[in-house]
Short mmCIF file of C-alpha atoms and ligand atoms in Angstrom, two decimals:
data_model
loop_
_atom_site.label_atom_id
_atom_site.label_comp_id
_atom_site.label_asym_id
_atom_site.label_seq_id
_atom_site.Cartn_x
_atom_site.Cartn_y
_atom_site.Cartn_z
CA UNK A 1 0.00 0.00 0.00
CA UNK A 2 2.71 3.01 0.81
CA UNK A 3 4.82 1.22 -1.81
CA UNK A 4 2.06 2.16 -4.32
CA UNK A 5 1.37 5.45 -3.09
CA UNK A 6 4.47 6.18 -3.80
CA UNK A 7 4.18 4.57 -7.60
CA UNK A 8 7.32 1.65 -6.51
CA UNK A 9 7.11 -1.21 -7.81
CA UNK A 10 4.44 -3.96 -6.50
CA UNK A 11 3.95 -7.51 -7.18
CA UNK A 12 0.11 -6.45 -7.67
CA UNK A 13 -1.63 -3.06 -6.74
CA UNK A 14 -3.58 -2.60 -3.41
CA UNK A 15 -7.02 -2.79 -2.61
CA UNK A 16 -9.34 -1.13 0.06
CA UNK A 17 -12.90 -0.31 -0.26
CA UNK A 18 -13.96 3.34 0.56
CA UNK A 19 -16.89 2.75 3.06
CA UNK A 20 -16.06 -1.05 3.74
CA UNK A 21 -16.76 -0.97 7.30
CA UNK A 22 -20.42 -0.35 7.28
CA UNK A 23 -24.19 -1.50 6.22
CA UNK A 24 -23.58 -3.15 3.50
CA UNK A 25 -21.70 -5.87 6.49
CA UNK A 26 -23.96 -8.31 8.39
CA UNK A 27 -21.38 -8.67 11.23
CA UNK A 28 -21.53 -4.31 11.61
CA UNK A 29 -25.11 -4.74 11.44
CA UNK A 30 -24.92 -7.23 14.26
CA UNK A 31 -22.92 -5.36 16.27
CA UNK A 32 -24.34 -2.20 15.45
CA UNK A 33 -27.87 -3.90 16.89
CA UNK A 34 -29.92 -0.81 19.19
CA UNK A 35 -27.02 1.24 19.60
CA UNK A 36 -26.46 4.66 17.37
CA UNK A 37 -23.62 5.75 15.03
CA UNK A 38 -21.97 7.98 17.21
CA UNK A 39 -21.72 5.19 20.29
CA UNK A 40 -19.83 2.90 17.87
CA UNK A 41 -17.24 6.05 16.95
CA UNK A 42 -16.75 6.60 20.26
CA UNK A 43 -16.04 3.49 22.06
CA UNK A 44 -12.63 2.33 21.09
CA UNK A 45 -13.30 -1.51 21.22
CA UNK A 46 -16.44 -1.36 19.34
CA UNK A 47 -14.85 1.47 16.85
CA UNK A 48 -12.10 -1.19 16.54
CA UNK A 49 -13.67 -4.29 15.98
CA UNK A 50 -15.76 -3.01 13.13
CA UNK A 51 -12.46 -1.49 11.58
CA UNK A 52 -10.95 -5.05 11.49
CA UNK A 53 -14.32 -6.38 10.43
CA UNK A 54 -13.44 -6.18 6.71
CA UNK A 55 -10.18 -6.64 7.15
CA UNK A 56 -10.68 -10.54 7.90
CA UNK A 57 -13.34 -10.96 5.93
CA UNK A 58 -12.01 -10.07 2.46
CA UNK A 59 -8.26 -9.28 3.31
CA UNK A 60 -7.98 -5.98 2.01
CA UNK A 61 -4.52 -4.09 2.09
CA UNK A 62 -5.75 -1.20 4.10
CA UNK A 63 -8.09 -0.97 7.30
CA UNK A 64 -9.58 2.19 7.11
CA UNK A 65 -9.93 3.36 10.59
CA UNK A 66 -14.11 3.82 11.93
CA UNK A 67 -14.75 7.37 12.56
CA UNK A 68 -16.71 9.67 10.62
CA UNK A 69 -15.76 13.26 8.86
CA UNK A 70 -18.65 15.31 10.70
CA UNK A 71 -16.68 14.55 14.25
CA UNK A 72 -15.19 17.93 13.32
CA UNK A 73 -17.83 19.86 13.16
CA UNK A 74 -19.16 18.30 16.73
CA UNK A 75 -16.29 18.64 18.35
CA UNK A 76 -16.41 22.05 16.87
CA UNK A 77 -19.84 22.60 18.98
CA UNK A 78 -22.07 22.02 16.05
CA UNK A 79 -24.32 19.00 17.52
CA UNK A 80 -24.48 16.14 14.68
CA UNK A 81 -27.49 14.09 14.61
CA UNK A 82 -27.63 11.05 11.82
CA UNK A 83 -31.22 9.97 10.85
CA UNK A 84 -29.46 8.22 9.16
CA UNK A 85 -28.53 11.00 6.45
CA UNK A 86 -26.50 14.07 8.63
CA UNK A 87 -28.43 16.87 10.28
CA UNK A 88 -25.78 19.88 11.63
CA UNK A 89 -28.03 21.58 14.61
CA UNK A 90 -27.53 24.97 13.33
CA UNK A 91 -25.89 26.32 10.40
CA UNK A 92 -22.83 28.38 10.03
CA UNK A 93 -24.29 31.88 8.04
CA UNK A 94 -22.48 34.93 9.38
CA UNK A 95 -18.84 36.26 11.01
CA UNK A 96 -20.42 36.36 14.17
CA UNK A 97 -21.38 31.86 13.55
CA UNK A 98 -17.37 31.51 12.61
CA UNK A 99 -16.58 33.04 15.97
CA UNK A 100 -18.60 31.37 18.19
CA UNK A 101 -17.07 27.96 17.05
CA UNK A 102 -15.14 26.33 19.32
CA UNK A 103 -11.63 25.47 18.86
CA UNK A 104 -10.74 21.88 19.78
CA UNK A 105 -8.61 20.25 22.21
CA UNK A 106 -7.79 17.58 20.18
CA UNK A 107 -5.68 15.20 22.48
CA UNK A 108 -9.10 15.50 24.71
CA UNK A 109 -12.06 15.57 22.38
CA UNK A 110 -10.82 13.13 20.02
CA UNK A 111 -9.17 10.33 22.25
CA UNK A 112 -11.39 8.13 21.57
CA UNK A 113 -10.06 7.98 18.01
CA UNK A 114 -6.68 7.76 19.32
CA UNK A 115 -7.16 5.01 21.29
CA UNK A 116 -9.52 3.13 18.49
CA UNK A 117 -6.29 3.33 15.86
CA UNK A 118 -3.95 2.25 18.89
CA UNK A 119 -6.00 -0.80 19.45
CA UNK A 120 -6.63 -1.32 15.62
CA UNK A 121 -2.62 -0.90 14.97
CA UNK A 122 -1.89 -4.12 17.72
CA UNK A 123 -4.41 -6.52 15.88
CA UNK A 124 -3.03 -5.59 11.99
CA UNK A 125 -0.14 -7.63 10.84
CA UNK A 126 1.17 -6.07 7.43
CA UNK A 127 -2.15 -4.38 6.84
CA UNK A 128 -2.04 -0.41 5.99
CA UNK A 129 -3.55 1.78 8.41
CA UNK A 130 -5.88 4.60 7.22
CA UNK A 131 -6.84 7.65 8.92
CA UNK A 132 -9.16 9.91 7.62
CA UNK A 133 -10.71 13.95 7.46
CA UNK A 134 -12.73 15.66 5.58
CA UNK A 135 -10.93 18.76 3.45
CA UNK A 136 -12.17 21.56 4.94
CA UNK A 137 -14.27 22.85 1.96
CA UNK A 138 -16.47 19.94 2.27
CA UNK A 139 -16.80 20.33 6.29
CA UNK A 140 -17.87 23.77 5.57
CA UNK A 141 -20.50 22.61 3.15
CA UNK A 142 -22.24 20.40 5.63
CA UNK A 143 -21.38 23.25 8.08
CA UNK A 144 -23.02 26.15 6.24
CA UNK A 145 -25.77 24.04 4.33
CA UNK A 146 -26.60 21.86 7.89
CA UNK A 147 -26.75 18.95 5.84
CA UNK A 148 -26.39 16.76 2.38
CA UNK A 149 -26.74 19.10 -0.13
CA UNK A 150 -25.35 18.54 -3.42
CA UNK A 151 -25.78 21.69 -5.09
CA UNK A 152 -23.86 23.67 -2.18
CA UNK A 153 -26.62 26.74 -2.84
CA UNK A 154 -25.94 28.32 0.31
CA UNK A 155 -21.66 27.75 0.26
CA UNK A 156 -21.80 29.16 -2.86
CA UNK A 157 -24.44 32.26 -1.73
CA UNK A 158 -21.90 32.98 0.52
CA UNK A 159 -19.16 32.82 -1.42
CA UNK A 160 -20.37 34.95 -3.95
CA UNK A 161 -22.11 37.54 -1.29
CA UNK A 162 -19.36 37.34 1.99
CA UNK A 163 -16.40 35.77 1.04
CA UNK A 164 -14.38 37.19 4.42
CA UNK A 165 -17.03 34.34 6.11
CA UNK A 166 -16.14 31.50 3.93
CA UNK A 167 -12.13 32.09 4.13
CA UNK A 168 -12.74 32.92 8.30
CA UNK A 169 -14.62 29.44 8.36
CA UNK A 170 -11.59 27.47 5.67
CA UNK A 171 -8.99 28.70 7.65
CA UNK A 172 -10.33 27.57 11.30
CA UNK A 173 -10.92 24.11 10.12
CA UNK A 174 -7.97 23.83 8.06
CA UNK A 175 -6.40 24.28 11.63
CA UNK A 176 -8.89 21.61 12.95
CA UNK A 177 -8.28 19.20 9.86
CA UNK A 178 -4.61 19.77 10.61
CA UNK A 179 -5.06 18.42 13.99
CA UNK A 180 -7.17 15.72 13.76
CA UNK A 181 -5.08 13.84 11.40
CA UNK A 182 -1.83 14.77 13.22
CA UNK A 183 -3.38 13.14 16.19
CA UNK A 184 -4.30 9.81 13.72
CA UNK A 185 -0.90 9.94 12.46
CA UNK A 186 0.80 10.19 15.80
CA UNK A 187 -1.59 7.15 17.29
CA UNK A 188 -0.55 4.68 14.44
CA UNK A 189 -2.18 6.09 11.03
CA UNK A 190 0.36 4.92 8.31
CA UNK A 191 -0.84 6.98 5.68
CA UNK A 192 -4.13 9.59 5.76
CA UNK A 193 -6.95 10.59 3.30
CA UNK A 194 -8.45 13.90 3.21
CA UNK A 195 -12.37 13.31 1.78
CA UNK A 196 -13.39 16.96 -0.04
CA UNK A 197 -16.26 14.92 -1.10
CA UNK A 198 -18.17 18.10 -2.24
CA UNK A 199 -15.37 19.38 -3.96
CA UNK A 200 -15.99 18.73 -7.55
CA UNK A 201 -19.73 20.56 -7.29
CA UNK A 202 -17.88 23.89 -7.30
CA UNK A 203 -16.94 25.57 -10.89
CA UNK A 204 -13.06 25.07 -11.54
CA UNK A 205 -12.11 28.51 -10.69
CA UNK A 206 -14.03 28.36 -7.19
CA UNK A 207 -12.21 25.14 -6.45
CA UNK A 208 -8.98 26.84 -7.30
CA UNK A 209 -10.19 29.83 -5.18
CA UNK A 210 -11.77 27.78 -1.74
CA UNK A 211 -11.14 24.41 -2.03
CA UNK A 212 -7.88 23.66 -3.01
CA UNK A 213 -5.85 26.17 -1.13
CA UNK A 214 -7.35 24.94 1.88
CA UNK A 215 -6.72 20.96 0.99
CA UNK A 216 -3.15 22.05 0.28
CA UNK A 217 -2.70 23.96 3.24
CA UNK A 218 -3.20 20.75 5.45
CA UNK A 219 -1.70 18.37 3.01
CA UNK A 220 1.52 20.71 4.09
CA UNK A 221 0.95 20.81 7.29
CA UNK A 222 1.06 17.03 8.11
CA UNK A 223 3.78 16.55 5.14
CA UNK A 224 6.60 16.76 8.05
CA UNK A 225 5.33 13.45 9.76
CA UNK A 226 6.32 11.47 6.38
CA UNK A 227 2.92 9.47 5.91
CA UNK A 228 1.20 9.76 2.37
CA UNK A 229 -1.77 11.81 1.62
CA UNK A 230 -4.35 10.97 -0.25
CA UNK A 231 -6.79 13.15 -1.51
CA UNK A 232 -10.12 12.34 -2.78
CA UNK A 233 -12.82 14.47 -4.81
CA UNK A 234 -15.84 13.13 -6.09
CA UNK A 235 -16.64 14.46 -9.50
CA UNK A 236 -13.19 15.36 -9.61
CA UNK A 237 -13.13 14.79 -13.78
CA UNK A 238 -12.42 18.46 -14.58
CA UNK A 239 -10.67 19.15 -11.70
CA UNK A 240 -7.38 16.41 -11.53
CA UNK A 241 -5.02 18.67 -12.83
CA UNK A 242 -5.77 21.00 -9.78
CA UNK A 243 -5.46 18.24 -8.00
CA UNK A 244 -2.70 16.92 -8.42
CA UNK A 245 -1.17 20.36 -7.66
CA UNK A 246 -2.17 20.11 -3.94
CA UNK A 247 0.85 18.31 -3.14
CA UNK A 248 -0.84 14.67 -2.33
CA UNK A 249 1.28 11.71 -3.33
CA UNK A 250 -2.41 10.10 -4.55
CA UNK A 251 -5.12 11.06 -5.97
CA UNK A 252 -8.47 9.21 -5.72
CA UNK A 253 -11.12 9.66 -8.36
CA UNK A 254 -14.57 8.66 -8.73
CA UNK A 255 -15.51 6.38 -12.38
CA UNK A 256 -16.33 9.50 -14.25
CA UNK A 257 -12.25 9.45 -14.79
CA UNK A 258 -10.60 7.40 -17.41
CA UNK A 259 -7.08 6.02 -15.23
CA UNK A 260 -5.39 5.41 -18.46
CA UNK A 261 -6.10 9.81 -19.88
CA UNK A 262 -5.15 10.66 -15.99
CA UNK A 263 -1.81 8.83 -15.92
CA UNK A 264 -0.95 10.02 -19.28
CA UNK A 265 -1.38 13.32 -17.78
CA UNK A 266 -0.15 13.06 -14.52
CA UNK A 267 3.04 11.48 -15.38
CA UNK A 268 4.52 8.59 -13.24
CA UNK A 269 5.29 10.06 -9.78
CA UNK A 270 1.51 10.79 -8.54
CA UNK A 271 -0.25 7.56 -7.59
CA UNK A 272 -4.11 7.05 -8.46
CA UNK A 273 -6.81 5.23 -6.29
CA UNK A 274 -10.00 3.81 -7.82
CA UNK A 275 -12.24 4.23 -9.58
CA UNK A 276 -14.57 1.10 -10.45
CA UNK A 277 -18.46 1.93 -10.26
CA UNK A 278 -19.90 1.53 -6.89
CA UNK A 279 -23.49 0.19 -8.83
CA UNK A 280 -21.28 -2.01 -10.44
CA UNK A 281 -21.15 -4.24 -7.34
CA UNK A 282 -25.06 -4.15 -7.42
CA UNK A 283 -24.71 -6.19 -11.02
CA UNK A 284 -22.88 -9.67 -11.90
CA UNK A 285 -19.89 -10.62 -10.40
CA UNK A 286 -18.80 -11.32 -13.72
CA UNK A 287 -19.01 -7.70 -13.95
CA UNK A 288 -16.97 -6.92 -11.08
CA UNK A 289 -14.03 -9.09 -12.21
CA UNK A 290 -13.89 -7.24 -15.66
CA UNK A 291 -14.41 -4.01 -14.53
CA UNK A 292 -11.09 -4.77 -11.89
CA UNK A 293 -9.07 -5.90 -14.81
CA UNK A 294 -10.15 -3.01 -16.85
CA UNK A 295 -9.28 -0.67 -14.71
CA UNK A 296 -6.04 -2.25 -13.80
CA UNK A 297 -5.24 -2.63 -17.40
CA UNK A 298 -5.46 1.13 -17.62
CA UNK A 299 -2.63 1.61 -15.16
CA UNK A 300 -0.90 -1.42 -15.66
CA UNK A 301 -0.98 -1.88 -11.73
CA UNK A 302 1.87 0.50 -11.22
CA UNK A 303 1.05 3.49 -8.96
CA UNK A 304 -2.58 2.39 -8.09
CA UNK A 305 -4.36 1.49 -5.69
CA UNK A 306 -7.34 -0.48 -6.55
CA UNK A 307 -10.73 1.08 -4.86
CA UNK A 308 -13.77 2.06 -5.94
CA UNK A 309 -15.11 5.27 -7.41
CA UNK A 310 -17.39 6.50 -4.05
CA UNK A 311 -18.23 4.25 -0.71
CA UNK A 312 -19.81 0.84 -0.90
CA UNK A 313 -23.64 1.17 -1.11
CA UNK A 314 -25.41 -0.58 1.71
CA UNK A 315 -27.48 -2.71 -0.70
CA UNK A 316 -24.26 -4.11 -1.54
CA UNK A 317 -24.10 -8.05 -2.01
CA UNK A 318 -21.10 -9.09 0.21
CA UNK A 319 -20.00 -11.80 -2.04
CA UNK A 320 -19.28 -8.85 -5.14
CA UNK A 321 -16.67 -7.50 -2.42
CA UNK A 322 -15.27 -10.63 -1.91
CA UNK A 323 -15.12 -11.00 -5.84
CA UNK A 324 -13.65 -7.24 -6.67
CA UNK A 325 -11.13 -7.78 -3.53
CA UNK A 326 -10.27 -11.49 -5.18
CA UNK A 327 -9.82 -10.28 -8.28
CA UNK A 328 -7.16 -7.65 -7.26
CA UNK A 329 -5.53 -9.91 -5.73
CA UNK A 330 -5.12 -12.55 -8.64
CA UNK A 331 -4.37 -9.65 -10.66
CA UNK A 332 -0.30 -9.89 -11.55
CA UNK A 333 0.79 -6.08 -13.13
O1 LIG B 401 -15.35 2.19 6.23
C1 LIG B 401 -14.99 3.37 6.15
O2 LIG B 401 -14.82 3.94 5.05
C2 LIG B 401 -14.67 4.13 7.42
C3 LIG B 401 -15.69 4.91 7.99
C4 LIG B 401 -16.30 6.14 7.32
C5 LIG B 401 -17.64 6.53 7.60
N1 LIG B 401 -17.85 7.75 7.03
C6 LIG B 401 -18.59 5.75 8.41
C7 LIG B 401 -20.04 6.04 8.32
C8 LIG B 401 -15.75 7.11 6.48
C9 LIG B 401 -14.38 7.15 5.84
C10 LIG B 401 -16.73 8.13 6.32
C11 LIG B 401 -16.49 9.37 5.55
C12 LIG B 401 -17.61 10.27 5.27
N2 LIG B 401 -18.69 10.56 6.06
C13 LIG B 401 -17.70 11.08 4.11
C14 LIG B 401 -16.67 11.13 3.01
C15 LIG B 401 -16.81 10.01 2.06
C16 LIG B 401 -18.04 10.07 1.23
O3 LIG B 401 -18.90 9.21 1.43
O4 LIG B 401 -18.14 10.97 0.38
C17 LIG B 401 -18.88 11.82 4.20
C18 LIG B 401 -19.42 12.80 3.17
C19 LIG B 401 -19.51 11.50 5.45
C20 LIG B 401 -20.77 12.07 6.01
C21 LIG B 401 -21.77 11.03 6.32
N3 LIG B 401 -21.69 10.14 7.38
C22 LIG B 401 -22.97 10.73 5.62
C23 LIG B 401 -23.41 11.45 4.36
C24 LIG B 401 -23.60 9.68 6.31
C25 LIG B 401 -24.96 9.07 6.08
C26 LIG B 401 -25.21 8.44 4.79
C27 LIG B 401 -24.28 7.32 4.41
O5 LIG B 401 -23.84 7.30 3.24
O6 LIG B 401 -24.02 6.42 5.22
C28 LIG B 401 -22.76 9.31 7.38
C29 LIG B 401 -23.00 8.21 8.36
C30 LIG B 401 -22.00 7.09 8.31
N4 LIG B 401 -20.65 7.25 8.32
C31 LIG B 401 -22.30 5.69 8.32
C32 LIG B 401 -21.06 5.03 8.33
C33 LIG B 401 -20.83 3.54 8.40
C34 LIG B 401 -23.68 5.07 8.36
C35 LIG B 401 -24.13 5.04 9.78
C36 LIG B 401 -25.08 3.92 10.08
O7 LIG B 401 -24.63 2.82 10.41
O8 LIG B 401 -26.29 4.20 10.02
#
């Protein structure tokens, strides 16, 4: 997994799921039973367990660690409710909002995480360990819109109307981002992903403008602990080449981007993760195994790491994991 991220030579690429611990999973069903989301983050040896859960299921090269991006914003003093999409109790609007936010003691608030990876790191054997943020563009999203909202309306109404607000709000959480995955790195994290999920629903120039500085500005700040970085944007197709400026050593893109175009135009050093169709696990497993070795064929295995375009979907037969996992690792480069 870091070999790839780096693009060194591999015997066969990597594969991790985004999203594999989670519904889609009888055992996290099971264990998830009566209890909500946020009791599962926060208890370390429940956290933990479901972490590992894929992990000996399908042996997958990464564990990605069980935590969600909205702890920010809660920890933050933003309330997060899931039912079972995200609800933000209020909604970030004005300078005065942006002040009023807490700033987090992270060794405190988050030590639950902490100790989840710490636990997590003595059961893995070889296996990568993942820890994870949102960029700070798409924390402010949920933070200024108060929930999923694809269209970012409101971001963008205030980008376009108070612009001070949105750069006071980037640069507080790009100091909260910061933080959080220092603290994952520093309790056992062997490499980190920053999610800027909402990223690609902003016109190039805006993500030049807001999102990207701010995804680069953390991507620097943890750079001096040595761990990769890997950056994901979903509908990133117009917007790699930006990406790949932000200084990550991969970039992970969702299946509206052909690897083989990207790698021509990235050039060897940047690694890629994805990008087969997350529906496509709803279809044949025939399927699955041909869309693996097509997208593998487009990179020839070297500087990849296999993964899907977006998070499993919870309808998700477990056996098509078990196939696209299997079928990475027959794959020889
Ligand atoms: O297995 C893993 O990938 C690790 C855990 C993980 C979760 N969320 C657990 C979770 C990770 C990496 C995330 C990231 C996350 N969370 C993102 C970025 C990736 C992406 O999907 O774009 C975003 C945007 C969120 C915000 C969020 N959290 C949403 C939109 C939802 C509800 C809808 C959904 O798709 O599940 C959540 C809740 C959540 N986070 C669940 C899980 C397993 C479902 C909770 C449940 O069991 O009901």
């Amino acid at each position: 997994m870091l070999a790839a991220c780096r693009c060194k030579d591999v015997d066969r690429p990597p594969v991790w799921l985004m999203r594999q611990a989670g519904r889609y999973l009888p055992e996290y069903q099971e264990l998830k039973g009566q209890k909500g989301f946020w009791t599962l983050v926060r208890t370390p040896e429940l956290a933990s367990e479901i972490t590992l859960q894929p992990v000996r299921r399908f042996a997958v090269d990464a564990a990605i660690v069980f935590c969600d991006i909205l702890v920010v914003p809660d920890a933050m003093g933003i309330e997060v409710k899931y039912v079972p999409g995200p609800v933000l109790e209020r909604q970030v609007r004005t300078m005065q909002d942006v002040r009023e936010l807490t700033g987090v003691d992270a060794p405190v608030q988050y030590d639950y995480l902490a100790r989840t990876l710490e636990m997590v790191k003595a059961q893995l054997d070889g296996t990568a360990l993942i820890g994870f943020a949102g960029a700070p563009l798409t924390l402010a999203a949920y933070m200024i819109e108060g929930k999923v909202s694809p269209d970012l309306t409101e971001l963008k109404t205030l980008a376009y109307n108070h612009p001070e607000v949105l750069d006071a709000l980037l640069s507080k959480l790009v100091r909260e981002v910061t933080q959080l995955l220092l603290l994952q790195v520093r309790a056992g994290a062997d490499l980190v992903q920053l999610f800027d999920t909402w990223g690609g629903r902003l016109t190039p120039d805006d993500y030049e403008r807001w999102a990207l500085p701010a995804a680069r500005q953390v991507i620097e700040n943890v750079r001096s602990e040595g761990v990769p970085v890997i950056l994901y944007v979903k509908g990133a197709a117009g917007k790699v080449m930006q990406m790949a400026t932000s200084g990550a050593d991969a970039l992970s893109v969702d299946a509206g981007v052909r690897l083989s175009t990207m790698r021509k135009r990235l050039g060897p050093k940047q690694a890629l993760q994805g990008n087969l169709e997350p529906v496509r696990l709803l279809g044949p497993e025939q399927g699955v195994r041909e869309g693996v070795a097509r997208i593998i064929g487009e990179t020839r295995g070297r500087g990849h790491i296999v993964n899907l375009g977006h998070g499993v979907l919870p309808p998700t037969p477990v056996e098509n994991v078990e196939a696209f996992v299997d079928a990475v690792h027959r794959s020889a480069p």
